[in-house]
Coordinates of C-alpha atoms and ligand atoms in Angstrom, one line a residue:
M1 CA 0.0 0.0 0.0
A2 CA 2.7 2.5 1.0
E3 CA 4.6 1.5 -2.1
E4 CA 1.5 2.1 -4.2
K5 CA 1.0 5.5 -2.6
K6 CA 4.7 6.4 -3.2
K7 CA 4.4 5.5 -6.8
G8 CA 1.3 7.6 -7.2
W9 CA 3.2 10.5 -5.6
F10 CA 6.1 10.2 -7.9
A11 CA 3.9 9.8 -10.9
R12 CA 2.2 13.1 -10.1
L13 CA 5.5 14.8 -9.7
T14 CA 6.7 13.5 -13.0
Q15 CA 3.4 14.4 -14.7
G16 CA 3.6 17.9 -13.3
L17 CA 7.1 18.4 -14.5
T18 CA 6.4 17.1 -18.0
R19 CA 6.8 20.4 -19.7
S20 CA 10.2 21.1 -18.2
A21 CA 11.3 17.5 -18.7
S22 CA 10.3 17.1 -22.4
Q23 CA 12.4 20.2 -23.4
I24 CA 15.4 18.8 -21.6
T25 CA 14.9 15.2 -22.9
E26 CA 14.7 16.6 -26.5
T27 CA 18.1 18.1 -26.2
I28 CA 19.6 15.0 -24.5
V29 CA 18.3 12.8 -27.3
A30 CA 19.9 15.0 -29.9
V31 CA 23.1 15.1 -27.9
V32 CA 23.3 11.3 -27.5
A33 CA 22.8 10.8 -31.2
K34 CA 25.8 12.9 -31.8
K35 CA 28.6 11.4 -29.7
P36 CA 31.4 11.8 -28.6
I37 CA 30.6 14.4 -25.9
D38 CA 32.8 17.3 -27.0
Q39 CA 32.7 21.0 -26.2
E40 CA 29.9 21.6 -28.7
V41 CA 27.7 19.1 -27.0
L42 CA 28.5 20.5 -23.5
D43 CA 27.6 24.0 -24.7
Q44 CA 24.3 22.7 -26.0
L45 CA 23.6 21.1 -22.6
E46 CA 24.5 24.3 -20.8
E47 CA 22.2 26.3 -23.1
M48 CA 19.4 23.9 -22.4
L49 CA 19.8 24.3 -18.6
I50 CA 19.8 28.0 -19.0
E51 CA 16.6 27.9 -21.0
A52 CA 15.0 25.8 -18.3
D53 CA 15.9 28.8 -16.0
L54 CA 18.5 27.1 -13.8
G55 CA 20.6 30.2 -14.2
H56 CA 24.1 30.6 -15.6
A57 CA 26.0 29.8 -12.4
A58 CA 24.2 26.5 -11.7
A59 CA 24.2 25.5 -15.4
G60 CA 27.9 26.1 -15.7
R61 CA 28.6 24.0 -12.6
I62 CA 26.3 21.2 -13.7
C63 CA 28.0 21.0 -17.1
K64 CA 31.4 21.0 -15.4
T65 CA 30.4 18.0 -13.2
F66 CA 29.0 16.4 -16.2
A67 CA 32.1 16.9 -18.4
D68 CA 34.3 15.4 -15.6
Q69 CA 32.4 12.1 -15.9
R70 CA 34.0 11.1 -19.2
F71 CA 31.3 8.9 -20.6
G72 CA 32.4 6.1 -22.9
S73 CA 31.3 6.1 -26.5
S74 CA 28.3 4.0 -25.5
A75 CA 26.6 6.4 -23.0
S76 CA 22.9 5.8 -23.2
E77 CA 20.1 8.4 -22.9
D78 CA 19.3 7.2 -19.4
E79 CA 23.0 7.3 -18.3
I80 CA 23.2 10.9 -19.3
K81 CA 19.9 11.7 -17.6
E82 CA 21.1 9.9 -14.4
S83 CA 24.3 11.9 -14.4
L84 CA 22.5 15.2 -15.0
A85 CA 19.9 14.4 -12.3
A86 CA 22.7 13.7 -9.8
A87 CA 24.4 17.0 -10.7
V88 CA 21.1 19.0 -10.3
A89 CA 20.4 17.2 -6.9
K90 CA 23.9 18.2 -5.8
E91 CA 23.1 21.9 -6.5
L92 CA 20.1 21.5 -4.1
A93 CA 21.9 19.7 -1.3
G94 CA 20.9 21.1 2.1
R95 CA 18.1 23.3 0.6
Q96 CA 15.3 21.0 1.5
E97 CA 13.3 20.8 4.7
K98 CA 10.1 19.2 5.8
F99 CA 7.0 21.2 6.6
D100 CA 5.3 19.6 9.5
P101 CA 3.5 21.8 12.0
L102 CA 2.3 18.8 14.0
S103 CA 5.8 17.7 14.9
S104 CA 6.4 21.0 16.7
S105 CA 5.4 21.4 20.3
A106 CA 4.0 24.9 19.7
R107 CA 0.2 24.9 20.1
P108 CA -1.4 26.4 18.3
F109 CA 1.3 26.4 15.6
V110 CA 0.8 29.6 13.5
V111 CA 1.6 29.7 9.8
L112 CA 1.6 32.9 7.8
F113 CA 1.3 32.7 4.0
V114 CA 3.0 35.5 2.0
G115 CA 3.6 36.2 -1.7
V116 CA 2.5 38.4 -4.6
N117 CA -1.0 38.2 -6.0
G118 CA -1.8 35.1 -7.9
S119 CA 1.2 33.1 -6.7
G120 CA -1.0 30.4 -5.1
K121 CA -1.2 31.4 -1.4
T122 CA -4.9 30.7 -0.9
T123 CA -4.8 27.5 -2.8
T124 CA -1.7 26.2 -1.0
L125 CA -3.2 27.1 2.4
G126 CA -6.4 25.2 1.4
K127 CA -4.4 22.1 0.4
I128 CA -2.5 22.2 3.7
A129 CA -5.7 22.7 5.7
A130 CA -7.2 19.6 4.1
D131 CA -4.1 17.5 4.7
L132 CA -3.9 18.5 8.4
T133 CA -7.5 17.9 9.2
A134 CA -7.3 14.6 7.4
R135 CA -4.5 13.7 9.9
G136 CA -6.8 14.6 12.8
A137 CA -5.5 18.1 13.6
K138 CA -7.8 20.9 14.7
V139 CA -7.2 23.7 12.2
M140 CA -8.3 27.3 12.0
V141 CA -8.2 29.1 8.7
V142 CA -8.0 32.9 8.8
A143 CA -8.9 35.2 5.9
G144 CA -6.2 37.8 6.4
D145 CA -6.7 39.1 2.8
T146 CA -9.4 41.5 4.0
F147 CA -9.3 43.6 0.8
R148 CA -11.2 41.4 -1.6
M149 CA -14.6 39.8 -1.1
A150 CA -13.7 37.1 -3.6
A151 CA -10.6 36.2 -1.6
V152 CA -12.6 35.6 1.5
E153 CA -15.2 33.5 -0.3
Q154 CA -12.5 31.4 -2.0
L155 CA -10.8 30.7 1.3
K156 CA -14.1 29.9 3.0
V157 CA -14.8 27.2 0.4
W158 CA -11.4 25.6 1.1
A159 CA -12.0 25.8 4.9
E160 CA -15.4 24.1 4.6
R161 CA -14.1 21.4 2.3
A162 CA -11.3 20.7 4.8
G163 CA -13.6 20.8 7.9
A164 CA -11.5 23.5 9.4
S165 CA -12.9 26.4 11.4
F166 CA -12.9 29.7 9.6
M167 CA -12.5 33.4 10.7
S168 CA -13.0 36.5 8.6
R169 CA -14.0 40.1 8.9
P170 CA -15.9 42.6 6.8
I171 CA -14.0 43.9 3.7
N172 CA -11.3 46.5 4.5
S173 CA -11.1 45.5 8.2
D174 CA -7.7 45.6 9.8
A175 CA -6.0 42.3 9.0
A176 CA -3.6 42.5 11.9
G177 CA -6.6 42.8 14.3
L178 CA -8.2 39.8 12.8
A179 CA -4.9 37.8 13.1
F180 CA -4.6 38.7 16.8
D181 CA -8.2 37.7 17.6
A182 CA -8.0 34.5 15.6
F183 CA -4.7 33.4 17.3
T184 CA -6.2 34.3 20.8
K185 CA -9.4 32.4 20.1
A186 CA -7.5 29.3 18.6
R187 CA -5.4 29.3 21.8
E188 CA -8.5 29.4 24.0
Q189 CA -10.1 26.6 22.0
G190 CA -6.9 24.4 22.1
L191 CA -6.6 24.2 18.4
D192 CA -3.4 22.7 16.8
V193 CA -2.7 24.9 13.8
V194 CA -3.7 28.4 12.6
L195 CA -3.3 29.1 8.9
I196 CA -3.3 32.9 8.0
D197 CA -3.8 34.0 4.4
T198 CA -2.6 37.5 3.4
A199 CA -3.2 39.9 0.6
G200 CA -0.9 39.7 -2.4
R201 CA -1.4 43.2 -3.6
L202 CA -1.9 46.6 -1.9
Q203 CA -1.4 50.1 -3.2
N204 CA 2.3 49.5 -3.4
K205 CA 5.1 47.2 -2.3
Q206 CA 5.9 49.2 0.9
A207 CA 2.2 49.1 2.0
L208 CA 2.2 45.4 1.5
M209 CA 5.4 44.9 3.6
D210 CA 4.1 47.2 6.3
E211 CA 0.9 45.2 6.4
L212 CA 2.8 41.9 6.8
L213 CA 5.1 43.3 9.4
K214 CA 2.1 44.6 11.4
I215 CA 0.5 41.1 11.3
V216 CA 3.8 39.6 12.6
R217 CA 4.0 42.2 15.4
V218 CA 0.6 41.6 16.8
L219 CA 1.0 37.8 16.6
K220 CA 4.2 38.2 18.7
K221 CA 2.1 39.9 21.4
V222 CA 0.3 36.6 21.9
D223 CA 3.4 34.5 21.6
P224 CA 6.9 35.9 20.9
D225 CA 7.7 32.8 18.8
A226 CA 4.8 33.3 16.4
P227 CA 4.4 33.1 13.5
H228 CA 6.1 29.7 13.9
E229 CA 6.4 29.4 10.1
T230 CA 6.2 32.1 7.4
L231 CA 5.8 30.4 4.0
L232 CA 6.7 32.4 0.9
V233 CA 4.6 31.2 -2.0
L234 CA 6.3 31.6 -5.4
D235 CA 4.8 30.9 -8.9
A236 CA 7.3 28.9 -11.1
T237 CA 5.6 30.1 -14.3
V238 CA 7.0 33.7 -13.8
G239 CA 10.5 32.2 -14.2
R240 CA 13.3 34.4 -13.0
N241 CA 10.8 37.0 -11.6
A242 CA 10.5 34.5 -8.8
L243 CA 14.0 35.4 -7.8
A244 CA 13.2 39.1 -7.5
Q245 CA 10.2 38.2 -5.3
E246 CA 12.3 36.0 -3.1
N247 CA 14.6 38.9 -2.7
I248 CA 11.9 41.3 -1.6
F249 CA 10.0 39.1 0.7
G250 CA 13.0 37.1 2.0
N251 CA 14.7 40.3 3.2
T252 CA 11.7 41.8 4.9
A253 CA 9.0 39.3 5.9
G254 CA 11.1 36.8 8.0
V255 CA 10.4 33.9 5.6
T256 CA 11.2 30.5 7.0
G257 CA 10.2 28.3 4.1
I258 CA 9.5 28.5 0.3
V259 CA 6.6 26.9 -1.5
M260 CA 7.0 26.8 -5.3
T261 CA 3.7 26.4 -7.1
K262 CA 2.6 25.7 -10.7
L263 CA 5.6 23.6 -11.6
D264 CA 3.1 21.8 -13.9
G265 CA 2.4 24.9 -15.9
T266 CA 5.9 25.7 -17.1
A267 CA 8.9 24.5 -19.1
R268 CA 11.0 26.6 -16.7
G269 CA 10.7 24.5 -13.6
G270 CA 14.5 24.7 -13.3
V271 CA 14.0 28.1 -11.7
L272 CA 13.6 26.3 -8.4
V273 CA 17.3 25.8 -8.3
P274 CA 18.5 29.4 -8.3
V275 CA 15.6 30.3 -5.9
A276 CA 16.7 27.6 -3.5
Q277 CA 20.3 28.9 -3.7
A278 CA 19.4 32.5 -3.3
S279 CA 17.1 32.0 -0.4
D280 CA 18.1 31.8 3.3
A281 CA 15.0 29.7 3.8
P282 CA 14.8 26.1 2.5
I283 CA 12.3 24.8 -0.1
K284 CA 9.6 23.0 1.9
L285 CA 6.7 22.3 -0.5
I286 CA 6.0 22.2 -4.3
G287 CA 2.8 22.5 -6.2
V288 CA 2.4 20.3 -9.3
G289 CA -1.3 20.9 -10.0
E290 CA -4.5 22.2 -8.6
K291 CA -5.7 19.2 -6.6
I292 CA -5.1 18.7 -2.9
E293 CA -2.7 15.8 -3.5
D294 CA -0.7 18.0 -6.0
L295 CA 1.0 19.8 -3.1
Q296 CA 4.0 17.7 -2.2
D297 CA 6.9 17.7 0.3
F298 CA 9.9 19.0 -1.6
D299 CA 12.4 16.1 -2.3
A300 CA 15.5 17.3 -4.1
V301 CA 16.4 14.0 -5.5
A302 CA 12.9 13.2 -6.8
F303 CA 12.6 16.7 -8.2
S304 CA 15.9 16.4 -10.0
R305 CA 15.0 13.1 -11.5
S306 CA 11.6 14.3 -12.7
L307 CA 13.1 17.4 -14.1
V308 CA 15.3 15.5 -16.5
G309 CA 12.5 13.0 -17.3
L310 CA 13.6 10.0 -15.4
E311 CA 11.2 7.4 -13.9
A312 CA 11.1 6.6 -10.2
Ligands
GTP1 N1 -1.6 24.4 -12.3 C1 -1.5 24.9 -11.0 N2 -2.2 25.9 -10.6 C2 -2.1 26.3 -9.4 C3 -1.2 25.8 -8.4 N3 -1.2 26.4 -7.3 C4 -2.2 27.4 -7.5 N4 -2.7 27.3 -8.7 C5 -3.7 28.2 -9.3 O1 -3.3 29.5 -9.4 C6 -4.3 30.5 -9.3 C7 -4.0 31.5 -8.2 O2 -4.0 30.9 -6.9 P1 -4.4 31.6 -5.6 O3 -4.2 30.6 -4.5 O4 -5.7 32.2 -5.7 O5 -3.3 32.7 -5.5 P2 -3.1 33.8 -4.3 O6 -1.6 33.9 -4.1 O7 -4.0 33.5 -3.2 O8 -3.6 35.2 -5.1 P3 -4.1 36.5 -4.4 O9 -5.2 36.2 -3.5 O10 -4.6 37.3 -5.6 O11 -3.0 37.2 -3.8 C8 -5.6 29.6 -9.0 O12 -6.3 29.5 -10.2 C9 -5.0 28.3 -8.5 O13 -5.9 27.2 -8.8 C10 -0.4 24.6 -8.9 O14 0.5 24.1 -8.3 N5 -0.6 24.2 -10.2
MG2 MG1 -5.4 34.6 -2.3

């Protein structure tokens, strides 16, 4: 059963990364057909990695590792993929950490979701709520995006589906005040986890950061250790813009973990690599589709294998 489940999980990951993988596979097939592996072939491989948004630095290192391998004249497509996957995984070493609020002793464990509009905050929060309640946890979902009616409604649907309690306020209410009241109430009720959604867009970047910092400040009034986790949600389809977003949020919002969403919607899934390297916080979760089970723990080895189109 566990083996079946694991297979399904990897299949979803591979399915999600199809667009990135097929581009890479195409180049590898062309390269294999044209042995020996000379400088021209290596340049082609490096170009391919840069196109997948791995960035110049990582692409260069991966090709160097690759060149040092000295394949015989009989290197197969899979051997080349194995070698590339290992080189990508090496780039991600130490950049992976598990997200598991239930393994912490903090009760309630408070998670703040931050990121620009459309990155996938609300969806990710909903998926996490569903997973936690399914594991028996008592969860509260907080509609901290108090600026859009649709945002509150969207989150409410997720909360109901998950069987989590839900807290919101009328439009344009103070989000920090809501966060404070929600945390206090969840504590009184002995809940396990509080998931706080936030707005992705305000008048400007400074207003957005001020708002987030205010939420953090009031949470700390209830518990100096809160929020126990601040997840930065980044959309892989924006490619290297994700790096700029990491820079802005990572330097101001006290981010403790990265979620990279929509890896299924792009051929540039390789952007996860430079983001992981630029960020002080590790990658914790990845989104490879819109369903609940499409949010996965980040596993650097599995990700690297899927990225180059290898099977489990
Ligand atoms: N294909 C795919 N779509 C996703 C994934 N994660 C989120 N989405 C979709 O992306 C869109 C935006 O997601 P939201 O969760 O609303 O984004 P948000 O960050 O809350 O956006 P704002 O509330 O505007 O700040 C929705 O249509 C989601 O279904 C993913 O991993 N894969
Ligand atoms: Mg939202």
